[in-house]
Amino acid sequence: MRFRWVLFLILIIILSPVIFKPGSVDAQENVQGERFKIVEKTFIQFTWRLVSRDGRGICTVKIDHEGFPTNNETLAACVIDLEKLGPAVTPFPEGTPQPTSTPINLNQVFLETYWVFESSQEVTTTTKVKIPDMIVNIYAPGLPVSAPYIVIKAIEPYSEFHISRIAGTINNDPFECLSDQCIVPLIQDARIKFWAESSFGDQSQTITATARSYISNNFYNVRITTIDRKIEFTDSCRQIWSGTAYGESPDWVVFPESP
């Protein structure tokens, strides 16, 4: 039994990219926070002026495509100026219902106006795009195994980047894997701290978990008994019914500290 356990443990270490380092593996400082990238877009901007039949300028519309401005673009840029073209509404005496203004009839407006092309120019805009946070989790094998281990996986949701490293400590002994998956052998029950790093240049939050194992029928059963994501648990249903429902939260909503 001992020989088979040692052989399986050696096999895991060979196949897994996990590296146990004699020094220390530290989480980087000041790398968490909002993830975003700046996206630049360059396009040709066309400027049109809406003019009445008597040559009076009504408003100016800027668009990013060839052709005349659409009805929606015209309304967005000229709604206040177009309202002035309608008949004036005389208010009624105070205390009586007030009349409503006549809705804008764009078709009628376009019969009495025409477009004048003013200019075109190249415009560059910058947009701040939010990048989703990395997803990191720890798993125990779902079935009994010959030698105990846990698996840490990380996902970089943004397709332009990838997970460059998973690192942490197991009972204060540092380890790292230069990939998005890490198989970590267990010698005993362990307190594990781990995080993931991305080619984007940042790292995830540090997660702390406890893994325990026990022998049954000559095989090891591994369980993750606690996991701390630095997120305080709240009973959302109890919050909604606060002041209406009474009593304590049931036991099943609390993650146990140990089996």
Short mmCIF file of C-alpha atoms in Angstrom, two decimals:
data_model
loop_
_atom_site.label_atom_id
_atom_site.label_comp_id
_atom_site.label_asym_id
_atom_site.label_seq_id
_atom_site.Cartn_x
_atom_site.Cartn_y
_atom_site.Cartn_z
CA MET A 1 0.00 0.00 0.00
CA ARG A 2 2.79 2.46 0.95
CA PHE A 3 4.73 1.67 -2.24
CA ARG A 4 1.63 2.28 -4.38
CA TRP A 5 0.97 5.59 -2.59
CA VAL A 6 4.55 6.79 -3.13
CA LEU A 7 4.49 5.69 -6.78
CA PHE A 8 1.22 7.53 -7.43
CA LEU A 9 2.50 10.66 -5.68
CA ILE A 10 5.63 10.66 -7.84
CA LEU A 11 3.48 10.23 -10.95
CA ILE A 12 1.34 13.25 -10.01
CA ILE A 13 4.40 15.42 -9.47
CA ILE A 14 5.86 14.37 -12.83
CA LEU A 15 2.65 14.97 -14.78
CA SER A 16 1.66 18.14 -12.96
CA PRO A 17 3.50 21.42 -13.60
CA VAL A 18 3.49 22.21 -9.87
CA ILE A 19 6.84 23.46 -8.55
CA PHE A 20 7.58 23.49 -4.83
CA LYS A 21 9.99 26.34 -4.22
CA PRO A 22 12.43 26.45 -1.30
CA GLY A 23 12.13 30.23 -1.01
CA SER A 24 8.91 32.19 -0.88
CA VAL A 25 6.13 32.90 -3.33
CA ASP A 26 4.44 36.19 -2.51
CA ALA A 27 1.31 37.78 -3.86
CA GLN A 28 2.04 41.04 -5.63
CA GLU A 29 1.00 44.27 -3.97
CA ASN A 30 -1.34 46.88 -5.46
CA VAL A 31 -2.35 44.77 -8.45
CA GLN A 32 -6.02 44.31 -7.65
CA GLY A 33 -8.80 46.68 -8.53
CA GLU A 34 -10.74 47.52 -11.64
CA ARG A 35 -9.58 45.75 -14.79
CA PHE A 36 -9.99 47.75 -17.97
CA LYS A 37 -8.35 48.53 -21.28
CA ILE A 38 -8.47 51.60 -23.50
CA VAL A 39 -9.88 51.00 -26.98
CA GLU A 40 -9.27 53.58 -29.70
CA LYS A 41 -11.57 53.95 -32.70
CA THR A 42 -10.83 56.18 -35.69
CA PHE A 43 -13.57 57.14 -38.14
CA ILE A 44 -14.64 59.90 -40.53
CA GLN A 45 -17.11 62.32 -38.99
CA PHE A 46 -19.52 64.15 -41.32
CA THR A 47 -21.15 67.43 -40.29
CA TRP A 48 -24.53 68.43 -41.78
CA ARG A 49 -26.62 71.53 -41.19
CA LEU A 50 -30.41 71.47 -41.36
CA VAL A 51 -31.65 74.63 -43.09
CA SER A 52 -35.18 75.98 -43.57
CA ARG A 53 -36.51 76.93 -47.01
CA ASP A 54 -35.84 80.59 -46.29
CA GLY A 55 -32.14 79.82 -45.63
CA ARG A 56 -32.29 79.94 -41.83
CA GLY A 57 -30.06 77.43 -40.05
CA ILE A 58 -31.95 75.19 -37.64
CA CYS A 59 -29.35 72.85 -36.16
CA THR A 60 -26.14 70.91 -36.84
CA VAL A 61 -25.87 67.11 -36.87
CA LYS A 62 -22.61 65.12 -36.73
CA ILE A 63 -22.67 61.50 -37.94
CA ASP A 64 -20.15 58.71 -38.60
CA HIS A 65 -21.51 57.40 -41.91
CA GLU A 66 -22.02 58.63 -45.44
CA GLY A 67 -25.39 59.94 -46.56
CA PHE A 68 -27.91 62.17 -44.82
CA PRO A 69 -28.57 61.92 -41.06
CA THR A 70 -31.33 59.50 -40.13
CA ASN A 71 -34.54 60.55 -38.39
CA ASN A 72 -33.25 59.27 -35.03
CA GLU A 73 -29.94 61.11 -35.41
CA THR A 74 -31.81 64.29 -36.33
CA LEU A 75 -34.12 64.04 -33.32
CA ALA A 76 -31.21 63.33 -30.96
CA ALA A 77 -29.29 66.41 -32.10
CA CYS A 78 -32.12 68.81 -32.95
CA VAL A 79 -35.12 68.02 -30.76
CA ILE A 80 -35.02 71.38 -28.93
CA ASP A 81 -34.55 73.37 -32.15
CA LEU A 82 -37.30 71.42 -33.94
CA GLU A 83 -39.76 72.09 -31.14
CA LYS A 84 -39.29 75.81 -31.77
CA LEU A 85 -40.58 75.33 -35.32
CA GLY A 86 -44.01 74.22 -34.08
CA PRO A 87 -46.84 76.61 -33.33
CA ALA A 88 -46.58 78.45 -30.03
CA VAL A 89 -48.84 77.21 -27.25
CA THR A 90 -50.73 79.90 -25.35
CA PRO A 91 -51.04 78.95 -21.68
CA PHE A 92 -54.50 78.92 -20.12
CA PRO A 93 -55.31 80.80 -16.93
CA GLU A 94 -53.85 79.32 -13.76
CA GLY A 95 -55.94 76.53 -12.28
CA THR A 96 -57.14 75.14 -15.61
CA PRO A 97 -55.60 72.20 -17.53
CA GLN A 98 -52.76 73.41 -19.74
CA PRO A 99 -52.66 72.61 -23.47
CA THR A 100 -50.07 70.15 -24.76
CA SER A 101 -47.69 70.99 -27.58
CA THR A 102 -48.19 69.37 -30.96
CA PRO A 103 -45.83 66.39 -31.52
CA ILE A 104 -43.05 66.92 -34.06
CA ASN A 105 -43.92 65.63 -37.52
CA LEU A 106 -40.52 64.88 -39.04
CA ASN A 107 -41.96 64.18 -42.46
CA GLN A 108 -43.47 67.66 -42.52
CA VAL A 109 -40.22 69.16 -41.21
CA PHE A 110 -38.22 67.57 -44.02
CA LEU A 111 -40.66 68.95 -46.60
CA GLU A 112 -39.87 72.45 -45.36
CA THR A 113 -36.10 72.02 -44.85
CA TYR A 114 -33.02 70.70 -46.62
CA TRP A 115 -29.55 69.46 -45.67
CA VAL A 116 -26.34 71.39 -46.29
CA PHE A 117 -23.04 69.51 -46.08
CA GLU A 118 -20.51 71.45 -44.00
CA SER A 119 -17.38 69.34 -43.48
CA SER A 120 -15.77 65.96 -42.83
CA GLN A 121 -12.84 65.13 -40.59
CA GLU A 122 -11.02 62.16 -39.10
CA VAL A 123 -11.91 61.67 -35.44
CA THR A 124 -10.35 59.31 -32.89
CA THR A 125 -12.32 58.35 -29.80
CA THR A 126 -11.12 56.41 -26.75
CA THR A 127 -13.35 54.10 -24.74
CA LYS A 128 -12.65 52.54 -21.36
CA VAL A 129 -13.71 48.89 -21.62
CA LYS A 130 -14.24 46.82 -18.45
CA ILE A 131 -12.42 43.47 -18.45
CA PRO A 132 -14.06 40.66 -16.44
CA ASP A 133 -12.21 39.45 -13.35
CA MET A 134 -10.27 36.20 -13.36
CA ILE A 135 -12.08 33.13 -12.02
CA VAL A 136 -10.07 30.96 -9.61
CA ASN A 137 -11.28 27.92 -7.70
CA ILE A 138 -10.05 24.85 -5.87
CA TYR A 139 -11.42 21.33 -6.29
CA ALA A 140 -11.05 17.99 -4.57
CA PRO A 141 -11.13 14.78 -6.62
CA GLY A 142 -14.71 13.58 -6.86
CA LEU A 143 -13.84 9.92 -6.25
CA PRO A 144 -11.56 8.06 -3.82
CA VAL A 145 -7.92 8.16 -4.97
CA SER A 146 -4.74 6.24 -4.26
CA ALA A 147 -2.90 9.40 -3.16
CA PRO A 148 -4.51 12.65 -1.96
CA TYR A 149 -4.31 15.84 -4.00
CA ILE A 150 -6.27 18.97 -4.87
CA VAL A 151 -6.70 20.81 -8.16
CA ILE A 152 -6.59 24.59 -8.59
CA LYS A 153 -7.97 26.01 -11.83
CA ALA A 154 -8.02 29.56 -13.15
CA ILE A 155 -9.84 31.14 -16.09
CA GLU A 156 -9.02 34.41 -17.85
CA PRO A 157 -12.38 35.47 -19.37
CA TYR A 158 -10.83 37.99 -21.75
CA SER A 159 -9.70 36.22 -24.92
CA GLU A 160 -6.71 38.51 -25.58
CA PHE A 161 -4.98 37.39 -22.37
CA HIS A 162 -4.23 34.11 -20.59
CA ILE A 163 -3.40 32.74 -17.16
CA SER A 164 0.38 32.87 -16.82
CA ARG A 165 0.79 31.42 -13.33
CA ILE A 166 -0.97 29.91 -10.33
CA ALA A 167 0.94 30.31 -7.08
CA GLY A 168 0.46 30.03 -3.36
CA THR A 169 1.44 28.20 -0.21
CA ILE A 170 0.41 24.89 1.28
CA ASN A 171 0.98 24.88 5.05
CA ASN A 172 3.34 27.83 4.42
CA ASP A 173 5.39 25.89 1.84
CA PRO A 174 5.37 27.84 -1.46
CA PHE A 175 4.38 26.32 -4.80
CA GLU A 176 3.66 27.56 -8.31
CA CYS A 177 2.40 26.28 -11.66
CA LEU A 178 3.15 28.07 -14.92
CA SER A 179 -0.25 27.26 -16.42
CA ASP A 180 -3.97 27.66 -15.77
CA GLN A 181 -4.23 24.41 -13.79
CA CYS A 182 -2.29 23.15 -10.80
CA ILE A 183 -2.40 19.66 -9.27
CA VAL A 184 -1.03 19.87 -5.73
CA PRO A 185 -0.26 16.64 -3.80
CA LEU A 186 -1.28 16.52 -0.13
CA ILE A 187 0.94 14.99 2.53
CA GLN A 188 -1.50 15.85 5.31
CA ASP A 189 -4.45 18.12 6.04
CA ALA A 190 -3.48 21.49 4.66
CA ARG A 191 -4.20 25.20 4.82
CA ILE A 192 -3.81 26.47 1.26
CA LYS A 193 -3.46 30.04 0.04
CA PHE A 194 -3.45 30.59 -3.71
CA TRP A 195 -4.00 33.13 -6.46
CA ALA A 196 -3.70 33.38 -10.25
CA GLU A 197 -1.75 35.80 -12.41
CA SER A 198 -2.67 36.93 -15.92
CA SER A 199 -0.68 38.06 -18.95
CA PHE A 200 -2.73 41.24 -18.59
CA GLY A 201 -0.30 42.08 -15.78
CA ASP A 202 -2.43 41.66 -12.69
CA GLN A 203 -3.43 38.93 -10.28
CA SER A 204 -6.62 37.66 -8.69
CA GLN A 205 -7.53 38.02 -5.05
CA THR A 206 -5.81 35.60 -2.68
CA ILE A 207 -8.06 32.72 -1.65
CA THR A 208 -7.59 30.62 1.48
CA ALA A 209 -8.94 27.09 1.73
CA THR A 210 -8.62 24.06 4.01
CA ALA A 211 -8.27 20.58 2.51
CA ARG A 212 -8.67 17.42 4.59
CA SER A 213 -8.31 13.75 3.70
CA TYR A 214 -9.14 10.43 5.33
CA ILE A 215 -8.62 6.78 4.41
CA SER A 216 -11.53 4.49 3.65
CA ASN A 217 -11.14 1.00 2.15
CA ASN A 218 -7.46 1.67 1.40
CA PHE A 219 -8.28 4.81 -0.62
CA TYR A 220 -8.07 8.49 0.19
CA ASN A 221 -11.11 10.73 0.25
CA VAL A 222 -10.31 14.44 -0.07
CA ARG A 223 -12.64 17.26 0.94
CA ILE A 224 -12.42 21.05 0.78
CA THR A 225 -13.85 21.94 4.17
CA THR A 226 -13.46 25.74 4.16
CA ILE A 227 -12.84 28.35 1.51
CA ASP A 228 -12.44 32.07 2.13
CA ARG A 229 -12.94 34.45 -0.77
CA LYS A 230 -12.97 37.53 1.47
CA ILE A 231 -16.68 37.85 0.77
CA GLU A 232 -18.91 37.96 3.81
CA PHE A 233 -21.86 35.59 3.57
CA THR A 234 -25.28 37.20 3.79
CA ASP A 235 -28.64 35.48 3.76
CA SER A 236 -30.25 37.43 0.89
CA CYS A 237 -33.72 35.98 1.54
CA ARG A 238 -33.55 37.05 5.17
CA GLN A 239 -32.52 40.57 4.11
CA ILE A 240 -35.52 40.82 1.77
CA TRP A 241 -37.93 39.66 4.51
CA SER A 242 -36.28 41.75 7.24
CA GLY A 243 -38.92 43.07 9.61
CA THR A 244 -41.47 40.52 8.38
CA ALA A 245 -39.86 37.12 8.96
CA TYR A 246 -38.20 36.21 12.24
CA GLY A 247 -35.73 33.58 13.45
CA GLU A 248 -32.19 32.51 12.62
CA SER A 249 -30.81 31.39 9.26
CA PRO A 250 -30.92 27.59 8.82
CA ASP A 251 -27.72 25.59 9.24
CA TRP A 252 -27.50 24.68 5.54
CA VAL A 253 -26.74 28.27 4.50
CA VAL A 254 -23.47 28.30 6.51
CA PHE A 255 -20.35 26.64 5.07
CA PRO A 256 -18.92 24.35 7.80
CA GLU A 257 -15.46 24.99 9.23
CA SER A 258 -14.73 21.24 9.34
CA PRO A 259 -16.53 18.01 8.42
#
